[in-house]
Structures are given as C-alpha cells and as structure tokens.
N, CA, C and O atoms as a DFTB+ gen file, in Angstrom:
716 C
 N C O
     1  1      55.821      27.969     195.956
     2  2      55.078      26.734     195.962
     3  2      53.691      27.019     195.420
     4  3      53.059      27.991     195.833
     5  1      53.203      26.195     194.505
     6  2      51.904      26.416     193.877
     7  2      50.793      25.945     194.795
     8  3      50.929      24.957     195.518
     9  1      49.692      26.678     194.746
    10  2      48.533      26.322     195.567
    11  2      47.812      25.166     194.900
    12  3      47.721      25.101     193.674
    13  1      47.297      24.246     195.722
    14  2      46.590      23.097     195.165
    15  2      45.226      22.972     195.806
    16  3      45.013      23.419     196.933
    17  1      44.320      22.371     195.095
    18  2      43.022      22.009     195.636
    19  2      42.250      23.173     196.207
    20  3      41.907      24.120     195.499
    21  1      41.974      23.090     197.521
    22  2      41.155      24.088     198.219
    23  2      41.804      25.462     198.205
    24  3      41.121      26.475     198.060
    25  1      43.126      25.496     198.355
    26  2      43.823      26.778     198.393
    27  2      43.681      27.506     197.060
    28  3      43.487      28.721     197.027
    29  1      43.779      26.758     195.964
    30  2      43.655      27.372     194.648
    31  2      42.253      27.927     194.448
    32  3      42.080      29.003     193.875
    33  1      41.248      27.185     194.923
    34  2      39.872      27.646     194.786
    35  2      39.643      28.912     195.600
    36  3      38.966      29.832     195.141
    37  1      40.206      28.964     196.808
    38  2      40.056      30.142     197.661
    39  2      40.720      31.342     197.009
    40  3      40.146      32.430     196.978
    41  1      41.956      31.148     196.474
    42  2      42.648      32.265     195.840
    43  2      41.906      32.751     194.606
    44  3      41.850      33.954     194.349
    45  1      41.341      31.835     193.847
    46  2      40.605      32.196     192.648
    47  2      39.352      32.987     193.012
    48  3      39.031      33.995     192.382
    49  1      38.655      32.514     194.035
    50  2      37.427      33.217     194.428
    51  2      37.732      34.567     195.042
    52  3      36.959      35.510     194.872
    53  1      38.856      34.682     195.761
    54  2      39.230      35.965     196.357
    55  2      39.501      36.986     195.272
    56  3      39.120      38.149     195.406
    57  1      40.160      36.563     194.189
    58  2      40.494      37.517     193.143
    59  2      39.268      37.947     192.348
    60  3      39.320      38.961     191.651
    61  1      38.144      37.189     192.434
    62  2      36.972      37.514     191.632
    63  2      35.832      38.107     192.450
    64  3      34.956      38.752     191.874
    65  1      35.806      37.921     193.742
    66  2      34.699      38.405     194.562
    67  2      35.013      39.774     195.147
    68  3      36.183      40.124     195.299
    69  1      33.996      40.547     195.475
    70  2      34.225      41.862     196.064
    71  2      34.861      41.764     197.443
    72  3      34.919      40.687     198.037
    73  1      35.336      42.893     197.941
    74  2      36.087      42.931     199.195
    75  2      35.262      42.461     200.379
    76  3      35.795      41.778     201.255
    77  1      34.013      42.791     200.437
    78  2      33.188      42.415     201.596
    79  2      33.022      40.908     201.663
    80  3      33.112      40.324     202.743
    81  1      32.782      40.268     200.521
    82  2      32.592      38.815     200.517
    83  2      33.893      38.116     200.852
    84  3      33.894      37.141     201.603
    85  1      35.017      38.604     200.302
    86  2      36.293      37.951     200.573
    87  2      36.708      38.148     202.025
    88  3      37.356      37.271     202.595
    89  1      36.354      39.269     202.637
    90  2      36.656      39.471     204.055
    91  2      35.856      38.489     204.891
    92  3      36.362      37.956     205.878
    93  1      34.601      38.244     204.502
    94  2      33.769      37.280     205.207
    95  2      34.306      35.871     205.034
    96  3      34.231      35.071     205.967
    97  1      34.839      35.549     203.881
    98  2      35.387      34.220     203.643
    99  2      36.630      33.973     204.465
   100  3      36.848      32.863     204.952
   101  1      37.435      34.982     204.622
   102  2      38.668      34.777     205.379
   103  2      38.366      34.540     206.857
   104  3      39.158      33.903     207.552
   105  1      37.219      35.048     207.351
   106  2      36.866      34.834     208.757
   107  2      36.226      33.474     208.985
   108  3      36.327      32.926     210.082
   109  1      35.569      32.919     207.970
   110  2      34.885      31.642     208.161
   111  2      35.851      30.491     207.982
   112  3      36.955      30.665     207.467
   113  1      35.431      29.329     208.405
   114  2      36.261      28.125     208.268
   115  2      36.297      27.726     206.803
   116  3      35.413      28.093     206.029
   117  1      37.321      26.973     206.428
   118  2      37.515      26.581     205.037
   119  2      36.357      25.779     204.496
   120  3      35.929      26.034     203.370
   121  1      35.820      24.812     205.243
   122  2      34.762      23.945     204.754
   123  2      33.459      24.686     204.561
   124  3      32.772      24.450     203.568
   125  1      33.088      25.577     205.471
   126  2      31.838      26.308     205.370
   127  2      31.915      27.284     204.214
   128  3      30.946      27.431     203.468
   129  1      33.042      27.955     204.049
   130  2      33.193      28.926     202.978
   131  2      33.138      28.233     201.628
   132  3      32.582      28.778     200.674
   133  1      33.692      27.070     201.538
   134  2      33.686      26.361     200.276
   135  2      32.297      25.861     199.963
   136  3      31.893      25.859     198.800
   137  1      31.569      25.444     200.949
   138  2      30.201      24.977     200.724
   139  2      29.354      26.123     200.192
   140  3      28.545      25.924     199.286
   141  1      29.528      27.316     200.742
   142  2      28.771      28.464     200.261
   143  2      29.188      28.809     198.838
   144  3      28.334      29.124     198.009
   145  1      30.471      28.757     198.541
   146  2      30.969      29.113     197.232
   147  2      30.628      28.087     196.180
   148  3      30.459      28.439     195.013
   149  1      30.522      26.819     196.561
   150  2      30.224      25.804     195.569
   151  2      28.832      25.994     194.997
   152  3      28.578      25.573     193.869
   153  1      27.923      26.613     195.735
   154  2      26.597      26.890     195.218
   155  2      26.650      28.032     194.224
   156  3      25.916      28.016     193.236
   157  1      27.512      29.040     194.460
   158  2      27.632      30.170     193.552
   159  2      28.663      29.827     192.490
   160  3      29.683      29.212     192.802
   161  1      28.423      30.206     191.258
   162  2      29.479      30.003     190.265
   163  2      30.667      30.892     190.591
   164  3      30.481      31.996     191.105
   165  1      31.887      30.439     190.305
   166  2      33.069      31.204     190.690
   167  2      33.170      32.545     189.980
   168  3      33.914      33.414     190.435
   169  1      32.469      32.740     188.911
   170  2      32.592      33.984     188.185
   171  2      31.372      34.875     188.402
   172  3      31.139      35.801     187.626
   173  1      30.603      34.609     189.432
   174  2      29.395      35.404     189.674
   175  2      29.781      36.759     190.224
   176  3      30.253      36.847     191.358
   177  1      29.595      37.808     189.461
   178  2      29.922      39.147     189.949
   179  2      28.824      39.657     190.868
   180  3      27.680      39.206     190.803
   181  1      29.179      40.573     191.698
   182  2      28.168      41.169     192.573
   183  2      27.326      42.131     191.742
   184  3      27.829      42.845     190.875
   185  1      26.072      42.127     192.026
   186  2      25.130      42.884     191.216
   187  2      24.921      44.252     191.844
   188  3      24.621      44.372     193.031
   189  1      25.080      45.248     191.046
   190  2      24.773      46.615     191.472
   191  2      23.544      47.035     190.704
   192  3      23.657      47.400     189.534
   193  1      22.370      46.999     191.315
   194  2      21.125      47.278     190.573
   195  2      21.065      48.727     190.136
   196  3      21.510      49.645     190.825
   197  1      20.491      48.879     188.958
   198  2      20.261      50.230     188.435
   199  2      18.799      50.569     188.634
   200  3      17.977      49.694     188.907
   201  1      18.503      51.754     188.506
   202  2      17.101      52.168     188.665
   203  2      16.287      51.645     187.499
   204  3      16.725      51.725     186.351
   205  1      15.095      51.104     187.782
   206  2      14.325      50.454     186.740
   207  2      13.922      51.375     185.601
   208  3      13.675      50.806     184.537
   209  1      13.825      52.543     185.633
   210  2      13.337      53.351     184.529
   211  2      14.437      53.856     183.626
   212  3      14.126      54.484     182.613
   213  1      15.659      53.634     183.913
   214  2      16.752      54.232     183.158
   215  2      17.100      53.463     181.907
   216  3      17.725      54.026     181.008
   217  1      16.730      52.224     181.808
   218  2      17.073      51.415     180.649
   219  2      15.979      51.487     179.610
   220  3      14.809      51.650     179.955
   221  1      16.331      51.370     178.357
   222  2      15.363      51.430     177.275
   223  2      14.647      50.100     177.101
   224  3      13.577      50.061     176.493
   225  1      15.204      49.009     177.615
   226  2      14.585      47.709     177.410
   227  2      13.651      47.322     178.535
   228  3      13.324      46.142     178.659
   229  1      13.228      48.202     179.318
   230  2      12.145      47.956     180.259
   231  2      12.547      47.339     181.566
   232  3      11.965      46.322     181.941
   233  1      13.474      47.865     182.266
   234  2      13.777      47.446     183.616
   235  2      14.755      46.307     183.748
   236  3      14.772      45.659     184.795
   237  1      15.559      46.026     182.768
   238  2      16.569      44.977     182.879
   239  2      17.751      45.530     183.643
   240  3      18.276      46.596     183.319
   241  1      18.154      44.814     184.634
   242  2      19.271      45.260     185.459
   243  2      20.581      44.709     184.888
   244  3      20.612      43.610     184.335
   245  1      21.643      45.473     185.025
   246  2      22.961      45.016     184.573
   247  2      23.869      44.868     185.764
   248  3      23.694      45.537     186.783
   249  1      24.828      43.999     185.632
   250  2      25.754      43.746     186.730
   251  2      27.097      44.391     186.431
   252  3      27.561      44.400     185.291
   253  1      27.699      44.919     187.454
   254  2      29.033      45.482     187.332
   255  2      29.929      44.801     188.347
   256  3      29.523      44.579     189.487
   257  1      31.134      44.472     187.944
   258  2      32.066      43.788     188.830
   259  2      32.829      44.822     189.645
   260  3      33.350      45.803     189.116
   261  1      32.875      44.573     190.934
   262  2      33.612      45.479     191.806
   263  2      35.093      45.152     191.694
   264  3      35.472      43.983     191.772
   265  1      35.924      46.148     191.517
   266  2      37.349      45.954     191.364
   267  2      38.035      46.407     192.634
   268  3      37.863      47.535     193.097
   269  1      38.805      45.509     193.175
   270  2      39.546      45.817     194.401
   271  2      41.005      46.033     194.023
   272  3      41.566      45.222     193.288
   273  1      41.630      47.093     194.499
   274  2      43.050      47.296     194.165
   275  2      43.899      46.193     194.792
   276  3      43.668      45.771     195.925
   277  1      44.884      45.741     194.025
   278  2      45.756      44.671     194.507
   279  2      46.650      45.188     195.626
   280  3      46.964      46.376     195.707
   281  1      47.037      44.281     196.462
   282  2      47.921      44.650     197.565
   283  2      49.296      45.016     197.017
   284  3      49.721      44.460     196.003
   285  1      49.998      45.939     197.668
   286  2      51.276      46.390     197.121
   287  2      52.322      45.290     197.062
   288  3      53.135      45.286     196.138
   289  1      52.337      44.364     198.002
   290  2      53.352      43.315     197.958
   291  2      53.120      42.370     196.784
   292  3      54.082      41.834     196.235
   293  1      51.877      42.155     196.390
   294  2      51.588      41.341     195.215
   295  2      52.082      42.060     193.970
   296  3      52.636      41.441     193.061
   297  1      51.874      43.390     193.936
   298  2      52.374      44.166     192.794
   299  2      53.891      44.063     192.695
   300  3      54.441      43.890     191.608
   301  1      54.552      44.170     193.826
   302  2      56.012      44.053     193.837
   303  2      56.439      42.666     193.375
   304  3      57.358      42.523     192.569
   305  1      55.757      41.640     193.897
   306  2      56.096      40.270     193.506
   307  2      55.860      40.048     192.014
   308  3      56.661      39.404     191.337
   309  1      54.755      40.587     191.515
   310  2      54.471      40.441     190.084
   311  2      55.522      41.151     189.244
   312  3      56.025      40.600     188.264
   313  1      55.847      42.373     189.634
   314  2      56.855      43.095     188.847
   315  2      58.209      42.403     188.942
   316  3      58.947      42.343     187.958
   317  1      58.539      41.881     190.122
   318  2      59.788      41.125     190.277
   319  2      59.776      39.879     189.398
   320  3      60.765      39.551     188.743
   321  1      58.618      39.182     189.399
   322  2      58.498      37.987     188.576
   323  2      58.655      38.327     187.099
   324  3      59.352      37.620     186.372
   325  1      58.010      39.410     186.648
   326  2      58.109      39.784     185.251
   327  2      59.527      40.199     184.877
   328  3      59.993      39.899     183.778
   329  1      60.217      40.888     185.788
   330  2      61.609      41.259     185.523
   331  2      62.477      40.013     185.387
   332  3      63.285      39.902     184.465
   333  1      62.298      39.081     186.315
   334  2      63.095      37.855     186.261
   335  2      62.739      37.019     185.037
   336  3      63.614      36.407     184.424
   337  1      61.455      36.992     184.679
   338  2      61.042      36.258     183.491
   339  2      61.633      36.907     182.248
   340  3      62.048      36.212     181.320
   341  1      61.674      38.234     182.225
   342  2      62.269      38.944     181.093
   343  2      63.752      38.618     180.983
   344  3      64.267      38.392     179.888
   345  1      64.436      38.595     182.127
   346  2      65.865      38.251     182.122
   347  2      66.054      36.819     181.626
   348  3      66.945      36.545     180.821
   349  1      65.209      35.908     182.113
   350  2      65.293      34.513     181.695
   351  2      65.058      34.373     180.198
   352  3      65.824      33.704     179.506
   353  1      63.992      35.009     179.695
   354  2      63.686      34.907     178.268
   355  2      64.775      35.549     177.422
   356  3      65.123      35.051     176.351
   357  1      65.314      36.673     177.922
   358  2      66.391      37.312     177.178
   359  2      67.622      36.395     177.127
   360  3      68.293      36.303     176.099
   361  1      67.906      35.728     178.234
   362  2      69.017      34.767     178.252
   363  2      68.775      33.614     177.299
   364  3      69.685      33.194     176.584
   365  1      67.548      33.098     177.285
   366  2      67.217      32.002     176.371
   367  2      67.368      32.452     174.926
   368  3      67.935      31.733     174.103
   369  1      66.861      33.641     174.618
   370  2      66.969      34.145     173.251
   371  2      68.423      34.416     172.874
   372  3      68.837      34.156     171.745
   373  1      69.186      34.936     173.821
   374  2      70.610      35.173     173.560
   375  2      71.327      33.858     173.288
   376  3      72.138      33.767     172.367
   377  1      71.028      32.840     174.090
   378  2      71.647      31.527     173.879
   379  2      71.271      30.962     172.517
   380  3      72.109      30.391     171.819
   381  1      70.003      31.124     172.144
   382  2      69.562      30.636     170.840
   383  2      70.271      31.393     169.723
   384  3      70.702      30.794     168.738
   385  1      70.391      32.717     169.878
   386  2      71.108      33.513     168.871
   387  2      72.563      33.080     168.770
   388  3      73.111      32.971     167.673
   389  1      73.181      32.835     169.908
   390  2      74.579      32.379     169.908
   391  2      74.698      31.022     169.228
   392  3      75.656      30.773     168.496
   393  1      73.724      30.143     169.469
   394  2      73.729      28.836     168.803
   395  2      73.636      29.002     167.295
   396  3      74.346      28.335     166.543
   397  1      72.748      29.904     166.855
   398  2      72.616      30.131     165.421
   399  2      73.877      30.771     164.841
   400  3      74.271      30.441     163.722
   401  1      74.505      31.667     165.570
   402  2      75.766      32.258     165.086
   403  2      76.852      31.201     164.973
   404  3      77.611      31.174     164.004
   405  1      76.919      30.325     165.980
   406  2      77.895      29.239     165.928
   407  2      77.618      28.333     164.735
   408  3      78.544      27.944     164.023
   409  1      76.363      27.998     164.515
   410  2      75.994      27.154     163.383
   411  2      76.332      27.841     162.067
   412  3      76.801      27.200     161.127
   413  1      76.094      29.144     162.004
   414  2      76.432      29.901     160.792
   415  2      77.937      29.876     160.544
   416  3      78.378      29.668     159.414
   417  1      78.724      30.087     161.597
   418  2      80.182      30.053     161.454
   419  2      80.654      28.665     161.029
   420  3      81.532      28.532     160.177
   421  1      80.064      27.642     161.626
   422  2      80.438      26.279     161.246
   423  2      80.093      26.016     159.781
   424  3      80.867      25.378     159.066
   425  1      78.943      26.500     159.334
   426  2      78.563      26.322     157.933
   427  2      79.519      27.056     156.998
   428  3      79.880      26.547     155.937
   429  1      79.926      28.268     157.408
   430  2      80.877      29.022     156.586
   431  2      82.216      28.289     156.495
   432  3      82.802      28.180     155.418
   433  1      82.697      27.784     157.649
   434  2      83.965      27.047     157.628
   435  2      83.856      25.776     156.800
   436  3      84.776      25.430     156.060
   437  1      82.742      25.091     156.925
   438  2      82.541      23.878     156.135
   439  2      82.509      24.213     154.655
   440  3      83.076      23.490     153.835
   441  1      81.847      25.306     154.316
   442  2      81.794      25.737     152.927
   443  2      83.196      26.055     152.408
   444  3      83.544      25.684     151.287
   445  1      84.002      26.743     153.226
   446  2      85.380      27.048     152.821
   447  2      86.189      25.770     152.640
   448  3      86.959      25.651     151.687
   449  1      86.019      24.808     153.556
   450  2      86.747      23.538     153.441
   451  2      86.364      22.830     152.152
   452  3      87.225      22.303     151.447
   453  1      85.069      22.816     151.841
   454  2      84.630      22.173     150.605
   455  2      85.163      22.900     149.380
   456  3      85.488      22.269     148.375
   457  1      85.253      24.228     149.458
   458  2      85.822      24.971     148.336
   459  2      87.299      24.628     148.168
   460  3      87.778      24.469     147.045
   461  1      88.029      24.511     149.298
   462  2      89.431      24.108     149.237
   463  2      89.565      22.709     148.645
   464  3      90.425      22.459     147.801
   465  1      88.711      21.809     149.094
   466  2      88.746      20.445     148.570
   467  2      88.413      20.430     147.081
   468  3      88.993      19.654     146.321
   469  1      87.482      21.283     146.663
   470  2      87.138      21.381     145.251
   471  2      88.349      21.858     144.455
   472  3      88.650      21.302     143.398
   473  1      89.053      22.890     144.955
   474  2      90.251      23.383     144.277
   475  2      91.319      22.291     144.178
   476  3      91.971      22.126     143.147
   477  1      91.476      21.555     145.277
   478  2      92.475      20.470     145.274
   479  2      92.107      19.412     144.241
   480  3      92.967      18.947     143.493
   481  1      90.828      19.029     144.196
   482  2      90.425      18.007     143.226
   483  2      90.552      18.524     141.799
   484  3      90.893      17.761     140.895
   485  1      90.283      19.806     141.584
   486  2      90.468      20.374     140.236
   487  2      91.939      20.311     139.852
   488  3      92.273      19.948     138.724
   489  1      92.826      20.666     140.792
   490  2      94.266      20.589     140.512
   491  2      94.705      19.157     140.245
   492  3      95.477      18.902     139.321
   493  1      94.214      18.224     141.051
   494  2      94.565      16.812     140.850
   495  2      94.068      16.348     139.485
   496  3      94.781      15.652     138.761
   497  1      92.854      16.731     139.141
   498  2      92.291      16.347     137.846
   499  2      93.121      16.929     136.701
   500  3      93.403      16.245     135.717
   501  1      93.506      18.194     136.840
   502  2      94.331      18.834     135.811
   503  2      95.686      18.127     135.685
   504  3      96.154      17.854     134.580
   505  1      96.310      17.834     136.841
   506  2      97.610      17.142     136.811
   507  2      97.475      15.740     136.221
   508  3      98.350      15.293     135.480
   509  1      96.389      15.049     136.544
   510  2      96.168      13.719     135.987
   511  2      95.981      13.796     134.481
   512  3      96.486      12.952     133.741
   513  1      95.256      14.804     134.035
   514  2      95.074      14.988     132.592
   515  2      96.421      15.262     131.916
   516  3      96.706      14.728     130.844
   517  1      97.249      16.102     132.558
   518  2      98.586      16.375     132.012
   519  2      99.413      15.087     131.931
   520  3     100.081      14.831     130.929
   521  1      99.359      14.283     132.995
   522  2     100.109      13.013     132.983
   523  2      99.587      12.084     131.895
   524  3     100.373      11.412     131.226
   525  1      98.285      12.038     131.713
   526  2      97.726      11.192     130.651
   527  2      98.174      11.682     129.268
   528  3      98.482      10.886     128.381
   529  1      98.202      13.017     129.107
   530  2      98.674      13.569     127.830
   531  2     100.152      13.222     127.597
   532  3     100.536      12.844     126.490
   533  1     100.971      13.351     128.640
   534  2     102.405      13.016     128.505
   535  2     102.585      11.526     128.217
   536  3     103.431      11.139     127.411
   537  1     101.789      10.701     128.878
   538  2     101.872       9.262     128.643
   539  2     101.470       8.950     127.203
   540  3     102.081       8.107     126.546
   541  1     100.429       9.645     126.722
   542  2     100.002       9.434     125.341
   543  2     101.085       9.878     124.368
   544  3     101.292       9.240     123.336
   545  1     101.786      10.979     124.696
   546  2     102.864      11.437     123.801
   547  2     104.076      10.507     123.869
   548  3     104.823      10.411     122.895
   549  1     104.287       9.828     124.984
   550  2     105.414       8.895     125.118
   551  2     105.071       7.487     124.614
   552  3     105.957       6.643     124.479
   553  1     103.803       7.240     124.342
   554  2     103.372       5.892     123.969
   555  2     104.110       5.348     122.744
   556  3     104.493       4.178     122.752
   557  1     104.327       6.148     121.689
   558  2     105.097       5.593     120.544
   559  2     106.507       5.168     120.958
   560  3     107.000       4.132     120.510
   561  1     107.143       5.948     121.794
   562  2     108.489       5.588     122.248
   563  2     108.463       4.323     123.108
   564  3     109.339       3.463     123.018
   565  1     107.426       4.244     123.945
   566  2     107.284       3.040     124.770
   567  2     107.043       1.810     123.898
   568  3     107.541       0.724     124.196
   569  1     106.280       1.984     122.827
   570  2     106.063       0.872     121.896
   571  2     107.376       0.474     121.223
   572  3     107.656      -0.714     121.060
   573  1     108.187       1.470     120.829
   574  2     109.503       1.175     120.229
   575  2     110.391       0.430     121.216
   576  3     111.080      -0.519     120.843
   577  1     110.374       0.864     122.485
   578  2     111.182       0.198     123.511
   579  2     110.729      -1.249     123.662
   580  3     111.560      -2.146     123.804
   581  1     109.425      -1.482     123.632
   582  2     108.919      -2.856     123.730
   583  2     109.382      -3.700     122.535
   584  3     109.757      -4.859     122.712
   585  1     109.360      -3.126     121.306
   586  2     109.822      -3.855     120.123
   587  2     111.306      -4.167     120.225
   588  3     111.751      -5.271     119.915
   589  1     112.069      -3.156     120.673
   590  2     113.517      -3.358     120.827
   591  2     113.779      -4.444     121.855
   592  3     114.667      -5.275     121.666
   593  1     113.022      -4.447     122.932
   594  2     113.210      -5.467     123.966
   595  2     112.902      -6.858     123.413
   596  3     113.599      -7.822     123.730
   597  1     111.859      -6.963     122.588
   598  2     111.536      -8.252     121.966
   599  2     112.669      -8.687     121.029
   600  3     113.049      -9.857     120.996
   601  1     113.196      -7.726     120.272
   602  2     114.290      -8.048     119.349
   603  2     115.543      -8.459     120.107
   604  3     116.248      -9.385     119.705
   605  1     115.818      -7.757     121.220
   606  2     116.985      -8.108     122.035
   607  2     116.801      -9.516     122.592
   608  3     117.757     -10.291     122.632
   609  1     115.605      -9.854     123.016
   610  2     115.340     -11.205     123.518
   611  2     115.576     -12.238     122.424
   612  3     116.189     -13.280     122.655
   613  1     115.080     -11.931     121.236
   614  2     115.282     -12.868     120.115
   615  2     116.764     -12.995     119.792
   616  3     117.257     -14.093     119.533
   617  1     117.474     -11.872     119.808
   618  2     118.923     -11.902     119.533
   619  2     119.659     -12.699     120.598
   620  3     120.587     -13.450     120.296
   621  1     119.243     -12.532     121.833
   622  2     119.865     -13.265     122.939
   623  2     119.656     -14.764     122.754
   624  3     120.579     -15.554     122.956
   625  1     118.446     -15.151     122.370
   626  2     118.170     -16.566     122.126
   627  2     119.038     -17.081     120.972
   628  3     119.584     -18.183     121.025
   629  1     119.148     -16.250     119.928
   630  2     119.988     -16.647     118.780
   631  2     121.450     -16.773     119.211
   632  3     122.159     -17.680     118.775
   633  1     121.898     -15.835     120.087
   634  2     123.287     -15.886     120.575
   635  2     123.503     -17.144     121.391
   636  3     124.560     -17.765     121.274
   637  1     122.558     -17.540     122.201
   638  2     122.692     -18.775     122.992
   639  2     122.757     -19.999     122.065
   640  3     123.546     -20.918     122.285
   641  1     121.908     -19.988     121.022
   642  2     121.918     -21.106     120.083
   643  2     123.243     -21.165     119.330
   644  3     123.823     -22.231     119.123
   645  1     123.703     -19.964     118.923
   646  2     124.983     -19.897     118.209
   647  2     126.122     -20.361     119.098
   648  3     127.026     -21.054     118.631
   649  1     126.093     -19.990     120.372
   650  2     127.117     -20.408     121.323
   651  2     127.072     -21.922     121.497
   652  3     128.108     -22.586     121.533
   653  1     125.873     -22.452     121.601
   654  2     125.747     -23.911     121.754
   655  2     126.256     -24.607     120.498
   656  3     126.950     -25.620     120.588
   657  1     125.922     -24.081     119.347
   658  2     126.382     -24.684     118.090
   659  2     127.898     -24.599     117.944
   660  3     128.548     -25.552     117.515
   661  1     128.464     -23.413     118.318
   662  2     129.928     -23.265     118.233
   663  2     130.632     -24.211     119.186
   664  3     131.725     -24.686     118.876
   665  1     130.039     -24.499     120.336
   666  2     130.639     -25.459     121.270
   667  2     130.589     -26.867     120.691
   668  3     131.516     -27.652     120.890
   669  1     129.523     -27.191     119.983
   670  2     129.432     -28.509     119.351
   671  2     130.479     -28.631     118.254
   672  3     131.143     -29.657     118.110
   673  1     130.610     -27.539     117.475
   674  2     131.612     -27.549     116.405
   675  2     133.020     -27.673     116.965
   676  3     133.863     -28.388     116.423
   677  1     133.248     -26.979     118.033
   678  2     134.581     -27.034     118.655
   679  2     134.860     -28.446     119.147
   680  3     135.961     -28.977     119.001
   681  1     133.827     -29.033     119.734
   682  2     133.996     -30.396     120.234
   683  2     134.257     -31.332     119.070
   684  3     135.089     -32.227     119.223
   685  1     133.615     -31.198     117.919
   686  2     133.847     -32.040     116.745
   687  2     135.245     -31.817     116.177
   688  3     135.965     -32.741     115.799
   689  1     135.585     -30.506     116.142
   690  2     136.909     -30.180     115.612
   691  2     138.000     -30.818     116.454
   692  3     138.959     -31.355     115.900
   693  1     137.887     -30.778     117.747
   694  2     138.894     -31.381     118.631
   695  2     138.891     -32.893     118.468
   696  3     139.930     -33.542     118.586
   697  1     137.731     -33.441     118.199
   698  2     137.624     -34.877     118.026
   699  2     138.336     -35.267     116.720
   700  3     139.042     -36.273     116.665
   701  1     138.140     -34.460     115.678
   702  2     138.772     -34.745     114.393
   703  2     140.261     -34.479     114.477
   704  3     141.024     -35.175     113.806
   705  1     140.687     -33.590     115.199
   706  2     142.105     -33.270     115.349
   707  2     142.830     -34.391     116.065
   708  3     144.006     -34.617     115.781
   709  1     142.217     -35.076     116.943
   710  2     142.838     -36.153     117.672
   711  2     142.993     -37.354     116.748
   712  3     143.848     -38.184     117.057
   713  1     142.356     -37.518     115.788
   714  2     142.475     -38.685     114.939
   715  2     143.574     -38.521     114.056
   716  3     143.852     -39.404     113.244
C-alpha cells in the first residue's frame, strides 16, 4: 500500500535527515514533527562545519550529508522487488517477442498465399490466352459454319416454297383430271 499525505512526507524526511533527527521525529507526535519540518526545507542536509582556516576562499563552510545505512529488511524488500520487476519485464519482453514472431510467421504465410495466388492467376491468364488463340484459329471455320447455316436456312425456305408450289400444282392437276 502506498503512503499518502503525512506518511509520505515523514518517509521522505526520514530518508534524507540524519539518524539523530529521525530518531527524534519518531518519538514526537506527528503534528509537532511536521510543524518543525515544514520550516526546514526537506532537502536540508546537516551541516558539519570545517575549520575556518582550511579553505582557500576565506572561511566558507561546506555541508556534508550524513549517510545512514539502510535497514536489512528494506534491502531484502528492494532486492525482492527488483527481482520480481525483472521477471515481470522479462515476461513482457518475451510476450512482445512472441507477438512479433507470430506476426512474422503470419506475414510469411500471407506472402506465400499471395505467391500461390499469383501463380494461379498467371496460369489462368496463360490458359485464357491459349483459348483465345484457339478461338482465333477456329474463327474461319466458325464463319464457314455460319455461312452454311444461312445457306441451309435459305434452302429450307426454298424447299418449303417448292413444296407449297408442288401442292398447288397437284391440286390443279387433279382439278384438270376431273374434267
């Protein structure tokens, strides 16, 4: 659970202040400690004065921050957190790599399908060209068949007319024979 408000401020100040000040803060009440801290900037390091004659710039004092070793359970928690974060990130990266491999495989299969479709269309185009060439070579014969069909139709019409005329003649002949 993440610290909020006052707790976050206390944790932040504990990590930045020396051990003596943080021990004093833990003994005091929350409101009094915060009132004291609000006057001091949160990043105010404790001052360790140097001897005035040691500096070349004429007695300017420098501040050094006191470093307190972290508690062992925090170190364990941090290392545990980093291990788990590493496992999580490795899993995320592995999943992303797997996604890219899947996408690559899908692209390869799609490319193969398109190549197959291209081959099929080339074959269809070649076969269509062959059929067009055969049709062109048969066209004179087809034209002859059409002419013959027209002539047969004309002959059929002539045969019907001749049949009708022969029936009229037969009818006249029978009429003349009866007289």
